[in-house]
Amino acid sequence: DITASAVVYSEYGQPSQVLKWHSYRLPGLTPTTVQVKFLASPINPADVNMIQGAYPIKPTYQKLSLDDDKLLAVGGNEGVAQVIAVGDQVQDLKVGDQVVMANTGYGTWRTHATGPSSDFQLLPSNDKNVSMIQKATITVNPCTAYRMLKDFVKLNQGDYVIQNGGNSAVGQAVIEIAKAWGLKTINVVRNRPDIDNLRKELTELGATHVVTDEDLGKHETRALIKSWVGNSKPLLGLNCVGGKSATDMARYLGENGQFVTYGAMSRKPLSLPASLLIFKNISFHGFWVSKWAEVHSKEDRYQMLEDVVGLMSQGKLGEPKWTQVKWDEESMKTSVDRGISGFAGGKQVVIF
Ligand code: NDP
């Protein structure tokens, strides 16, 4: 018998108020199921929104154990786990395999799970150059960065991409993947007292230029960016933030540019000058990696994971900046509350 623990909720609200610690007897293996042990799971902004009831994917309420009488949702959507037992009829996974979740909304803040092998996706390789933190955070942020750089506009070596939220985990992946593909990046970040440290960190990661949100709208900055890009204005803008930062950024796109919104960290609406649509024919899109995964085949997803793992193995895509969260009730509650508060020290990751 395995005693598992999970961080669960049964109603929406502020994470520290609705999250509960739950210990339970893990359901036993059947011929068609596998058992996994979680190794590490991050706390992402979407996890917090989901607990608040403000996310389009609703949690799966389930009985975690035969002894439970209540339906509970397990927090978290992303993580890496190791297969510890497989049923006789399971063909596609074996003990020792490392897996990520096949679907959004699975619930990854738990020590163990039992389920059909279709709940899990095998990771392409067990390369020792790819760390547990990289594996735990691979499906959401690097894949989002990868798709947005690939799917909206054909970019050539030396082309510029502009993004805000440049220091977000997605932003860091954009910087590194862009560099690996020979693209240049202009990265907008919020100003802060120690901005020079952040500039240095992002530049070391491969950022071509770092600009603060406060400077972005200024005349001097327009001239400066013009001197960098010359006639090849960026044709791809990636928007993590919304509000003024997004409006200011859109003005830097060249004719027929593509502006892709994937986050709304400022919680401010997008406001766009008509001139960008009329005179520059800029198109505005959204991107959602969960939807991408839903409408693409398992093979397409595997191919992307292979490419991303390949970049990791070659040392071109590193760990996001991260901090460890202890696996106990109080640490989880405070960390999840902190999950979207801004000016953070990096991605929070639970190691089990
Ligand atoms: P991180 O927690 O790593 O980064 C958060 C980023 O948001 C930081 O750059 C932070 O900058 C910035 N930020 C926080 N609060 C504010 C604020 N009030 N105003 C402006 N900027 C702020 O997040 P992720 O990289 O994991 O995710 C970033 C965003 O992308 C989230 O909105 C997430 O939901 C979304 N996302 C969307 C996906 C999709 O498929 N559409 C997939 C993955 C992520 P600072 O240091 O200045 O606080």
Short mmCIF file of C-alpha atoms and ligand atoms in Angstrom, two decimals:
data_model
loop_
_atom_site.label_atom_id
_atom_site.label_comp_id
_atom_site.label_asym_id
_atom_site.label_seq_id
_atom_site.Cartn_x
_atom_site.Cartn_y
_atom_site.Cartn_z
CA ASP A 1 0.00 0.00 0.00
CA ILE A 2 1.23 3.48 -0.87
CA THR A 3 0.12 6.48 1.14
CA ALA A 4 -0.06 9.42 -1.22
CA SER A 5 -0.49 13.11 -0.45
CA ALA A 6 -1.97 15.85 -2.61
CA VAL A 7 -2.85 19.53 -2.44
CA VAL A 8 -6.55 19.66 -3.29
CA TYR A 9 -9.57 21.95 -3.41
CA SER A 10 -13.30 21.53 -3.62
CA GLU A 11 -14.35 25.16 -4.13
CA TYR A 12 -12.91 28.21 -5.91
CA GLY A 13 -11.25 31.04 -4.03
CA GLN A 14 -7.99 32.47 -2.83
CA PRO A 15 -5.53 29.57 -2.92
CA SER A 16 -4.41 29.73 0.73
CA GLN A 17 -8.05 29.65 1.82
CA VAL A 18 -9.36 26.85 -0.36
CA LEU A 19 -6.33 24.56 -0.73
CA LYS A 20 -6.22 21.58 1.62
CA TRP A 21 -3.64 18.91 2.31
CA HIS A 22 -4.98 15.42 1.64
CA SER A 23 -3.37 12.08 2.56
CA TYR A 24 -4.92 8.96 1.10
CA ARG A 25 -4.35 5.35 0.14
CA LEU A 26 -3.31 5.18 -3.52
CA PRO A 27 -5.70 3.01 -5.56
CA GLY A 28 -4.05 -0.29 -6.51
CA LEU A 29 -2.80 -1.22 -9.95
CA THR A 30 -5.18 -2.89 -12.44
CA PRO A 31 -4.15 -4.70 -15.67
CA THR A 32 -4.72 -1.53 -17.73
CA THR A 33 -3.30 1.14 -15.42
CA VAL A 34 0.11 2.45 -14.43
CA GLN A 35 1.36 3.94 -11.18
CA VAL A 36 3.60 6.96 -11.19
CA LYS A 37 5.59 8.82 -8.58
CA PHE A 38 5.85 12.55 -9.14
CA LEU A 39 9.35 14.02 -9.15
CA ALA A 40 8.72 17.74 -9.56
CA SER A 41 5.83 20.09 -10.44
CA PRO A 42 5.83 23.86 -10.96
CA ILE A 43 3.34 26.47 -9.81
CA ASN A 44 2.26 28.33 -12.96
CA PRO A 45 0.06 31.45 -13.24
CA ALA A 46 -2.71 29.36 -14.90
CA ASP A 47 -2.79 27.03 -11.86
CA VAL A 48 -3.65 30.00 -9.66
CA ASN A 49 -6.31 31.25 -12.09
CA MET A 50 -7.81 27.77 -12.17
CA ILE A 51 -8.14 27.66 -8.36
CA GLN A 52 -9.68 31.14 -8.45
CA GLY A 53 -12.26 29.82 -10.93
CA ALA A 54 -10.99 32.26 -13.56
CA TYR A 55 -9.67 29.82 -16.15
CA PRO A 56 -11.51 28.30 -19.12
CA ILE A 57 -10.43 24.76 -18.16
CA LYS A 58 -12.36 23.57 -15.15
CA PRO A 59 -10.72 21.24 -12.64
CA THR A 60 -11.53 17.52 -12.67
CA TYR A 61 -13.29 16.61 -9.43
CA GLN A 62 -12.62 13.00 -8.54
CA LYS A 63 -12.43 10.50 -5.70
CA LEU A 64 -8.72 10.09 -5.13
CA SER A 65 -9.12 6.91 -3.13
CA LEU A 66 -11.72 4.27 -2.42
CA ASP A 67 -11.80 5.56 1.17
CA ASP A 68 -12.74 9.11 0.07
CA ASP A 69 -16.35 10.19 0.17
CA LYS A 70 -15.76 13.65 -1.26
CA LEU A 71 -14.92 14.75 -4.81
CA LEU A 72 -11.68 16.70 -4.88
CA ALA A 73 -9.63 18.51 -7.51
CA VAL A 74 -5.85 18.23 -7.34
CA GLY A 75 -4.01 21.51 -7.99
CA GLY A 76 -1.33 22.01 -10.66
CA ASN A 77 -1.26 21.20 -14.36
CA GLU A 78 2.33 20.44 -15.18
CA GLY A 79 5.02 18.14 -13.82
CA VAL A 80 7.29 15.18 -14.41
CA ALA A 81 6.70 11.73 -12.94
CA GLN A 82 8.40 8.36 -13.02
CA VAL A 83 6.55 5.13 -13.75
CA ILE A 84 6.84 2.80 -10.73
CA ALA A 85 4.44 -0.02 -11.73
CA VAL A 86 2.58 -1.09 -14.89
CA GLY A 87 -0.41 -3.38 -15.34
CA ASP A 88 0.01 -6.60 -17.37
CA GLN A 89 -1.82 -5.28 -20.41
CA VAL A 90 0.00 -1.96 -20.65
CA GLN A 91 2.22 -1.88 -23.73
CA ASP A 92 3.38 1.70 -24.14
CA LEU A 93 5.04 2.44 -20.78
CA LYS A 94 7.47 0.54 -18.59
CA VAL A 95 8.82 0.91 -15.06
CA GLY A 96 11.45 3.66 -14.93
CA ASP A 97 10.02 5.70 -17.83
CA GLN A 98 9.69 9.41 -17.22
CA VAL A 99 6.44 10.99 -18.25
CA VAL A 100 4.66 14.34 -18.45
CA MET A 101 0.90 14.85 -18.39
CA ALA A 102 -1.00 14.11 -21.59
CA ASN A 103 -3.75 16.62 -20.81
CA THR A 104 -4.20 19.97 -19.11
CA GLY A 105 -6.09 19.81 -15.82
CA TYR A 106 -4.63 16.51 -14.62
CA GLY A 107 -3.58 17.72 -11.15
CA THR A 108 0.15 17.49 -10.54
CA TRP A 109 0.54 18.65 -6.95
CA ARG A 110 0.53 15.11 -5.61
CA THR A 111 3.11 12.51 -4.77
CA HIS A 112 1.59 9.61 -6.74
CA ALA A 113 -1.13 8.73 -9.21
CA THR A 114 -2.69 5.61 -10.68
CA GLY A 115 -4.35 5.80 -14.07
CA PRO A 116 -4.53 4.61 -17.68
CA SER A 117 -1.30 5.08 -19.63
CA SER A 118 -3.16 7.55 -21.88
CA ASP A 119 -3.06 10.04 -18.97
CA PHE A 120 0.67 10.31 -19.48
CA GLN A 121 3.07 11.14 -22.28
CA LEU A 122 6.47 9.55 -22.46
CA LEU A 123 9.35 12.04 -22.56
CA PRO A 124 11.50 11.64 -25.69
CA SER A 125 14.75 10.83 -23.95
CA ASN A 126 16.29 10.26 -20.59
CA ASP A 127 19.25 12.46 -21.49
CA LYS A 128 21.22 13.22 -18.37
CA ASN A 129 21.91 16.74 -19.68
CA VAL A 130 18.23 17.51 -19.21
CA SER A 131 17.50 18.28 -15.56
CA MET A 132 14.44 17.36 -13.54
CA ILE A 133 13.47 21.06 -13.43
CA GLN A 134 13.64 21.27 -17.22
CA LYS A 135 11.46 18.17 -17.54
CA ALA A 136 8.97 19.41 -14.94
CA THR A 137 8.48 22.67 -16.83
CA ILE A 138 8.80 21.49 -20.43
CA THR A 139 5.21 21.17 -21.63
CA VAL A 140 3.88 24.65 -20.97
CA ASN A 141 6.47 27.39 -21.32
CA PRO A 142 9.15 26.13 -23.74
CA CYS A 143 6.44 24.63 -25.97
CA THR A 144 4.54 27.93 -25.99
CA ALA A 145 7.69 29.81 -26.93
CA TYR A 146 8.55 27.24 -29.61
CA ARG A 147 5.12 27.34 -31.25
CA MET A 148 4.80 31.11 -31.21
CA LEU A 149 8.22 31.52 -32.85
CA LYS A 150 7.37 28.92 -35.49
CA ASP A 151 3.70 29.17 -36.37
CA PHE A 152 2.79 32.81 -37.04
CA VAL A 153 5.36 34.22 -39.43
CA LYS A 154 8.28 32.82 -41.39
CA LEU A 155 11.36 34.33 -39.80
CA ASN A 156 14.83 34.36 -41.33
CA GLN A 157 18.24 34.41 -39.69
CA GLY A 158 18.91 37.79 -38.15
CA ASP A 159 15.23 38.83 -38.00
CA TYR A 160 13.99 40.58 -34.88
CA VAL A 161 11.24 39.42 -32.54
CA ILE A 162 9.88 41.78 -29.87
CA GLN A 163 8.26 40.56 -26.65
CA ASN A 164 7.10 41.89 -23.30
CA GLY A 165 7.27 39.87 -20.08
CA GLY A 166 10.79 39.17 -21.32
CA ASN A 167 11.80 37.74 -17.94
CA SER A 168 8.80 35.39 -17.62
CA ALA A 169 9.53 31.69 -17.99
CA VAL A 170 7.98 31.83 -21.48
CA GLY A 171 10.04 34.96 -22.22
CA GLN A 172 13.27 33.25 -21.17
CA ALA A 173 12.47 30.31 -23.46
CA VAL A 174 11.72 32.74 -26.32
CA ILE A 175 15.12 34.37 -25.81
CA GLU A 176 16.97 31.06 -25.85
CA ILE A 177 15.08 29.37 -28.69
CA ALA A 178 15.30 32.54 -30.79
CA LYS A 179 19.04 32.66 -30.24
CA ALA A 180 19.39 28.97 -31.12
CA TRP A 181 17.52 29.65 -34.38
CA GLY A 182 19.60 32.71 -35.26
CA LEU A 183 16.90 35.27 -34.44
CA LYS A 184 17.38 38.50 -32.48
CA THR A 185 15.14 39.63 -29.64
CA ILE A 186 14.05 42.93 -28.15
CA ASN A 187 12.83 42.15 -24.65
CA VAL A 188 10.59 44.46 -22.68
CA VAL A 189 10.57 44.07 -18.88
CA ARG A 190 9.05 46.09 -16.06
CA ASN A 191 11.40 48.62 -14.55
CA ARG A 192 12.69 47.87 -11.02
CA PRO A 193 15.39 49.13 -8.67
CA ASP A 194 17.86 46.39 -9.69
CA ILE A 195 17.11 46.59 -13.40
CA ASP A 196 20.81 46.28 -14.26
CA ASN A 197 20.92 42.77 -12.78
CA LEU A 198 17.93 41.72 -14.83
CA ARG A 199 19.42 43.23 -17.99
CA LYS A 200 22.61 41.28 -17.33
CA GLU A 201 20.77 38.00 -16.67
CA LEU A 202 18.71 38.25 -19.84
CA THR A 203 21.67 39.33 -21.94
CA GLU A 204 23.66 36.36 -20.67
CA LEU A 205 20.75 34.16 -21.65
CA GLY A 206 20.97 35.46 -25.22
CA ALA A 207 18.72 38.55 -25.29
CA THR A 208 19.88 40.95 -28.00
CA HIS A 209 18.37 44.01 -26.29
CA VAL A 210 16.48 44.66 -23.05
CA VAL A 211 14.18 47.70 -22.73
CA THR A 212 12.03 48.74 -19.77
CA ASP A 213 8.29 49.23 -20.14
CA GLU A 214 8.73 52.84 -18.97
CA ASP A 215 11.21 53.56 -21.75
CA LEU A 216 9.29 51.75 -24.47
CA GLY A 217 6.92 54.62 -25.25
CA LYS A 218 9.59 57.37 -25.19
CA HIS A 219 10.84 59.19 -28.29
CA GLU A 220 14.49 58.40 -27.49
CA THR A 221 13.61 54.69 -27.38
CA ARG A 222 11.94 54.87 -30.79
CA ALA A 223 15.12 56.31 -32.23
CA LEU A 224 17.24 53.76 -30.40
CA ILE A 225 15.21 50.77 -31.57
CA LYS A 226 15.21 52.19 -35.10
CA SER A 227 18.99 52.31 -34.96
CA TRP A 228 19.05 48.62 -33.97
CA VAL A 229 16.60 47.19 -36.46
CA GLY A 230 17.13 49.52 -39.43
CA ASN A 231 14.67 48.60 -42.16
CA SER A 232 13.93 45.15 -40.79
CA LYS A 233 11.33 45.98 -38.19
CA PRO A 234 10.14 43.01 -36.12
CA LEU A 235 7.37 41.02 -37.78
CA LEU A 236 6.49 39.08 -34.65
CA GLY A 237 5.44 40.56 -31.30
CA LEU A 238 4.70 38.32 -28.31
CA ASN A 239 2.43 39.77 -25.66
CA CYS A 240 2.49 38.33 -22.13
CA VAL A 241 1.24 41.45 -20.35
CA GLY A 242 -1.52 43.46 -22.09
CA GLY A 243 -2.35 47.08 -21.21
CA LYS A 244 -0.04 49.94 -22.12
CA SER A 245 2.96 47.68 -22.53
CA ALA A 246 1.15 45.81 -25.31
CA THR A 247 0.00 48.98 -27.09
CA ASP A 248 3.48 50.47 -26.99
CA MET A 249 5.00 47.24 -28.26
CA ALA A 250 2.56 46.87 -31.18
CA ARG A 251 3.81 50.20 -32.60
CA TYR A 252 7.24 48.70 -33.22
CA LEU A 253 6.00 46.00 -35.58
CA GLY A 254 6.69 46.32 -39.27
CA GLU A 255 4.13 46.15 -42.07
CA ASN A 256 2.08 42.89 -42.10
CA GLY A 257 3.51 42.03 -38.67
CA GLN A 258 1.87 39.47 -36.41
CA PHE A 259 1.05 40.32 -32.80
CA VAL A 260 0.42 37.27 -30.65
CA THR A 261 -1.17 37.54 -27.21
CA TYR A 262 -0.63 34.61 -24.86
CA GLY A 263 -0.86 36.16 -21.40
CA ALA A 264 -2.54 39.03 -19.58
CA MET A 265 -0.33 39.48 -16.55
CA SER A 266 -1.28 43.17 -16.05
CA ARG A 267 -4.99 42.18 -16.20
CA LYS A 268 -5.50 45.30 -18.33
CA PRO A 269 -7.33 45.10 -21.66
CA LEU A 270 -5.59 45.47 -24.99
CA SER A 271 -6.15 48.80 -26.63
CA LEU A 272 -5.00 49.16 -30.20
CA PRO A 273 -4.69 52.22 -32.43
CA ALA A 274 -6.69 51.70 -35.64
CA SER A 275 -3.73 52.94 -37.68
CA LEU A 276 -1.85 49.71 -36.95
CA LEU A 277 -4.64 47.76 -38.62
CA ILE A 278 -5.40 50.18 -41.44
CA PHE A 279 -1.99 51.44 -42.52
CA LYS A 280 0.31 48.65 -41.39
CA ASN A 281 -2.01 45.68 -41.79
CA ILE A 282 -0.87 44.18 -38.52
CA SER A 283 -2.78 41.06 -37.48
CA PHE A 284 -3.65 40.28 -33.89
CA HIS A 285 -3.85 36.69 -32.70
CA GLY A 286 -4.09 34.71 -29.53
CA PHE A 287 -2.21 31.55 -28.70
CA TRP A 288 -3.13 28.86 -26.17
CA VAL A 289 -0.86 25.86 -25.87
CA SER A 290 -3.62 23.72 -24.29
CA LYS A 291 -5.76 24.23 -27.38
CA TRP A 292 -2.79 23.55 -29.62
CA ALA A 293 -2.22 20.21 -27.87
CA GLU A 294 -5.92 19.37 -28.04
CA VAL A 295 -6.21 19.87 -31.80
CA HIS A 296 -2.88 18.31 -32.77
CA SER A 297 -1.96 14.67 -32.82
CA LYS A 298 0.12 12.86 -30.25
CA GLU A 299 2.79 12.52 -32.95
CA ASP A 300 2.90 16.29 -33.56
CA ARG A 301 3.26 16.83 -29.84
CA TYR A 302 5.99 14.22 -29.57
CA GLN A 303 7.89 15.79 -32.45
CA MET A 304 7.81 19.19 -30.72
CA LEU A 305 8.96 17.62 -27.43
CA GLU A 306 11.81 15.94 -29.29
CA ASP A 307 12.92 19.28 -30.75
CA VAL A 308 12.66 21.02 -27.38
CA VAL A 309 14.51 18.21 -25.57
CA GLY A 310 17.10 18.39 -28.37
CA LEU A 311 17.71 22.08 -27.65
CA MET A 312 18.01 21.22 -23.96
CA SER A 313 20.48 18.40 -24.59
CA GLN A 314 22.62 20.74 -26.65
CA GLY A 315 22.66 23.23 -23.79
CA LYS A 316 20.77 25.81 -25.85
CA LEU A 317 17.67 25.85 -23.66
CA GLY A 318 18.36 25.83 -19.93
CA GLU A 319 16.28 25.67 -16.79
CA PRO A 320 14.03 28.65 -16.20
CA LYS A 321 15.09 30.75 -13.26
CA TRP A 322 13.46 28.88 -10.35
CA THR A 323 13.11 28.52 -6.60
CA GLN A 324 12.24 25.39 -4.66
CA VAL A 325 8.97 25.00 -2.79
CA LYS A 326 8.86 22.51 0.05
CA TRP A 327 6.21 19.82 -0.12
CA ASP A 328 4.19 20.70 2.96
CA GLU A 329 0.84 22.36 3.51
CA GLU A 330 2.00 25.78 4.66
CA SER A 331 4.73 26.15 2.02
CA MET A 332 2.31 25.19 -0.73
CA LYS A 333 -0.38 27.62 0.43
CA THR A 334 1.95 30.60 0.63
CA SER A 335 3.70 29.73 -2.61
CA VAL A 336 0.50 29.34 -4.61
CA ASP A 337 -0.78 32.68 -3.28
CA ARG A 338 2.49 34.20 -4.42
CA GLY A 339 2.13 32.51 -7.84
CA ILE A 340 0.86 35.56 -9.75
CA SER A 341 2.00 38.40 -7.53
CA GLY A 342 4.82 39.69 -9.77
CA PHE A 343 8.47 40.66 -9.15
CA ALA A 344 9.12 37.04 -8.18
CA GLY A 345 12.46 35.28 -7.88
CA GLY A 346 11.67 32.79 -10.64
CA LYS A 347 9.38 29.85 -11.32
CA GLN A 348 8.37 28.10 -8.09
CA VAL A 349 8.86 24.34 -8.36
CA VAL A 350 7.86 21.67 -5.83
CA ILE A 351 10.32 18.81 -5.53
CA PHE A 352 8.70 15.73 -4.02
P1 NDP B 1 6.15 33.60 -14.84
O1 NDP B 1 5.56 33.53 -13.49
O2 NDP B 1 7.44 32.93 -15.14
O3 NDP B 1 6.35 35.14 -15.22
C1 NDP B 1 5.38 36.10 -14.98
C2 NDP B 1 5.72 37.33 -15.81
O4 NDP B 1 4.69 38.28 -15.70
C3 NDP B 1 7.00 38.01 -15.40
O5 NDP B 1 7.64 38.51 -16.55
C4 NDP B 1 6.49 39.15 -14.54
O6 NDP B 1 7.37 40.25 -14.56
C5 NDP B 1 5.23 39.52 -15.26
N1 NDP B 1 4.24 40.18 -14.42
C6 NDP B 1 3.74 39.74 -13.24
N2 NDP B 1 2.81 40.59 -12.77
C7 NDP B 1 2.73 41.59 -13.69
C8 NDP B 1 1.96 42.80 -13.78
N3 NDP B 1 1.07 43.12 -12.83
N4 NDP B 1 2.14 43.58 -14.85
C9 NDP B 1 3.04 43.27 -15.81
N5 NDP B 1 3.79 42.16 -15.78
C10 NDP B 1 3.65 41.34 -14.73
O7 NDP B 1 5.01 33.17 -15.83
P2 NDP B 1 4.97 32.22 -17.09
O8 NDP B 1 6.09 32.50 -18.01
O9 NDP B 1 4.75 30.85 -16.63
O10 NDP B 1 3.63 32.75 -17.75
C11 NDP B 1 3.54 34.09 -18.21
C12 NDP B 1 2.15 34.36 -18.76
O11 NDP B 1 1.95 33.55 -19.88
C13 NDP B 1 1.02 34.02 -17.80
O12 NDP B 1 -0.03 34.94 -18.02
C14 NDP B 1 0.60 32.64 -18.24
O13 NDP B 1 -0.72 32.33 -17.89
C15 NDP B 1 0.78 32.79 -19.72
N6 NDP B 1 0.98 31.54 -20.43
C16 NDP B 1 0.15 31.30 -21.46
C17 NDP B 1 0.28 30.18 -22.22
C18 NDP B 1 -0.62 29.99 -23.37
O14 NDP B 1 -0.62 28.93 -23.96
N7 NDP B 1 -1.40 30.99 -23.73
C19 NDP B 1 1.28 29.16 -21.91
C20 NDP B 1 2.20 29.56 -20.86
C21 NDP B 1 2.02 30.70 -20.12
P3 NDP B 1 7.90 40.98 -13.21
O15 NDP B 1 9.20 40.32 -12.89
O16 NDP B 1 8.03 42.37 -13.68
O17 NDP B 1 6.85 40.78 -12.15
#
